[in-house]
Tab-separated table of C-alpha atoms in Angstrom:
chain	number	residue	atom	x	y	z
A	1	MET	CA	20.980	-57.232	-38.383
A	2	GLN	CA	22.657	-58.517	-35.307
A	3	GLU	CA	21.562	-58.439	-31.329
A	4	GLN	CA	24.042	-55.950	-30.704
A	5	ASP	CA	21.880	-53.658	-33.880
A	6	VAL	CA	18.833	-54.304	-32.973
A	7	ILE	CA	19.785	-53.183	-29.098
A	8	LYS	CA	21.837	-50.089	-30.218
A	9	LYS	CA	18.499	-49.254	-32.187
A	10	PHE	CA	16.487	-50.082	-29.959
A	11	ILE	CA	18.393	-47.799	-27.212
A	12	GLU	CA	18.594	-44.714	-30.175
A	13	LEU	CA	14.710	-45.313	-30.562
A	14	ASP	CA	14.925	-45.154	-26.389
A	15	ASP	CA	17.165	-41.629	-25.981
A	16	LYS	CA	14.992	-40.672	-29.593
A	17	ILE	CA	11.289	-41.252	-26.996
A	18	GLN	CA	13.243	-39.238	-24.523
A	19	GLU	CA	14.683	-36.466	-26.172
A	20	ILE	CA	11.230	-36.186	-27.821
A	21	SER	CA	9.561	-36.169	-24.518
A	22	ALA	CA	10.851	-33.646	-22.995
A	23	ALA	CA	10.549	-31.754	-25.193
A	24	ARG	CA	7.318	-32.220	-25.385
A	25	GLU	CA	7.343	-31.792	-21.265
A	26	LYS	CA	8.611	-28.401	-21.796
A	27	GLN	CA	6.455	-26.759	-24.718
A	28	LEU	CA	3.650	-28.064	-22.673
A	29	ALA	CA	4.996	-26.253	-19.198
A	30	GLU	CA	5.705	-23.237	-21.279
A	31	LEU	CA	1.960	-23.148	-22.474
A	32	GLU	CA	0.979	-24.037	-18.833
A	33	GLN	CA	3.166	-20.823	-17.502
A	34	ARG	CA	1.869	-18.715	-20.615
A	35	TYR	CA	-1.928	-20.009	-19.295
A	36	LYS	CA	-1.495	-19.079	-16.213
A	37	ALA	CA	-0.289	-15.678	-17.247
A	38	GLU	CA	-3.233	-15.210	-19.660
A	39	GLU	CA	-5.543	-16.432	-17.296
A	40	GLN	CA	-4.160	-13.613	-14.718
A	41	LYS	CA	-4.395	-11.025	-17.109
A	42	ILE	CA	-7.829	-12.205	-17.542
A	43	VAL	CA	-9.071	-11.981	-14.047
A	44	GLU	CA	-7.165	-8.696	-13.423
A	45	ASP	CA	-9.061	-7.174	-16.026
A	46	LEU	CA	-12.719	-7.945	-15.002
A	47	SER	CA	-11.189	-7.178	-11.722
A	48	LYS	CA	-10.970	-3.489	-12.977
A	49	ARG	CA	-13.638	-3.321	-15.411
A	50	LEU	CA	-16.173	-4.257	-12.462
A	51	GLU	CA	-14.666	-1.986	-10.738
A	52	GLU	CA	-15.333	1.087	-12.857
A	53	GLU	CA	-18.535	0.108	-13.390
A	54	THR	CA	-19.323	-0.105	-9.495
A	55	ASN	CA	-17.604	3.199	-9.385
A	56	ALA	CA	-20.165	5.018	-12.497
A	57	VAL	CA	-22.698	3.058	-10.207
A	58	VAL	CA	-21.880	4.417	-6.956
A	59	ARG	CA	-21.532	7.757	-8.675
A	60	LYS	CA	-25.234	7.590	-10.750
A	61	ILE	CA	-26.739	7.125	-7.463
A	62	MET	CA	-25.220	9.728	-5.550
A	63	GLN	CA	-25.715	12.209	-8.005
A	64	GLU	CA	-30.053	11.250	-7.938
A	65	ALA	CA	-29.562	10.901	-4.172
A	66	GLN	CA	-28.192	14.456	-4.087
A	67	GLU	CA	-30.552	15.620	-6.750
A	68	GLU	CA	-33.724	14.189	-4.524
A	69	VAL	CA	-32.078	15.737	-1.465
A	70	ASP	CA	-31.934	18.730	-3.392
A	71	ASN	CA	-35.439	18.995	-4.342
A	72	LEU	CA	-36.556	18.105	-0.938
A	73	ASN	CA	-34.929	21.195	0.187
A	74	LYS	CA	-36.343	23.160	-2.059
A	75	LYS	CA	-39.794	21.541	-1.323
A	76	SER	CA	-39.487	22.426	2.321
A	77	LYS	CA	-38.339	26.204	1.971
A	78	GLU	CA	-41.201	26.627	0.178
A	79	VAL	CA	-43.786	24.362	2.695
A	80	VAL	CA	-41.509	26.960	5.104
A	81	SER	CA	-42.176	29.934	2.802
A	82	TYR	CA	-45.981	28.998	2.498
A	83	MET	CA	-46.769	28.446	6.346
A	84	GLU	CA	-45.091	31.751	7.269
A	85	GLN	CA	-46.804	33.675	4.898
A	86	GLU	CA	-50.293	32.101	5.642
A	87	PHE	CA	-48.767	32.846	9.978
A	88	GLN	CA	-48.437	36.381	8.913
A	89	ASN	CA	-51.888	37.019	7.147
A	90	ILE	CA	-52.529	35.143	10.609
A	91	HIS	CA	-50.971	36.872	12.663
A	92	GLU	CA	-52.576	40.656	10.837
A	93	GLU	CA	-56.172	39.167	10.581
A	94	LEU	CA	-55.772	38.380	14.370
A	95	VAL	CA	-54.387	42.133	15.077
A	96	ALA	CA	-57.071	43.419	13.449
A	97	GLU	CA	-59.381	41.795	14.553
A	98	ILE	CA	-58.043	42.642	18.375
A	99	LEU	CA	-57.691	46.366	17.301
A	100	LYS	CA	-61.297	46.412	16.257
A	101	ARG	CA	-62.735	44.623	19.175
A	102	ILE	CA	-60.685	47.233	21.409
A	103	PHE	CA	-62.677	50.463	19.275
A	104	ASP	CA	-65.639	48.466	19.275
A	105	ILE	CA	-65.218	48.026	23.128
A	106	GLU	CA	-63.817	52.107	23.931
A	107	SER	CA	-67.227	53.382	21.391
A	108	GLU	CA	-69.645	51.288	22.990
A	109	ARG	CA	-68.231	52.618	26.497
A	110	TYR	CA	-68.537	55.860	25.067
A	111	GLY	CA	-70.383	55.590	22.817
């Protein structure tokens, strides 16, 4: 082989290496682009799931809080009703006692 043939082969090999290298760079860029797209999709999916789960937890907490408020309102109404009944009973007893004393005083006066 002559020196020119060797140089020609060397140049051909160098060209081939550059073609292969360019193809690999292109493949690498495509893979990186797909990786970034997949990563973005995963982040979006996780964000969406997190938001949905957070909303579900908030709804559950709100529901439980509303149930507690309803229970407290019910108990408060029961207590108020009981207190009103007690007041009415005491009021009636006091009125009866006052009337009894008035009649006792009157009967002592006339009796």
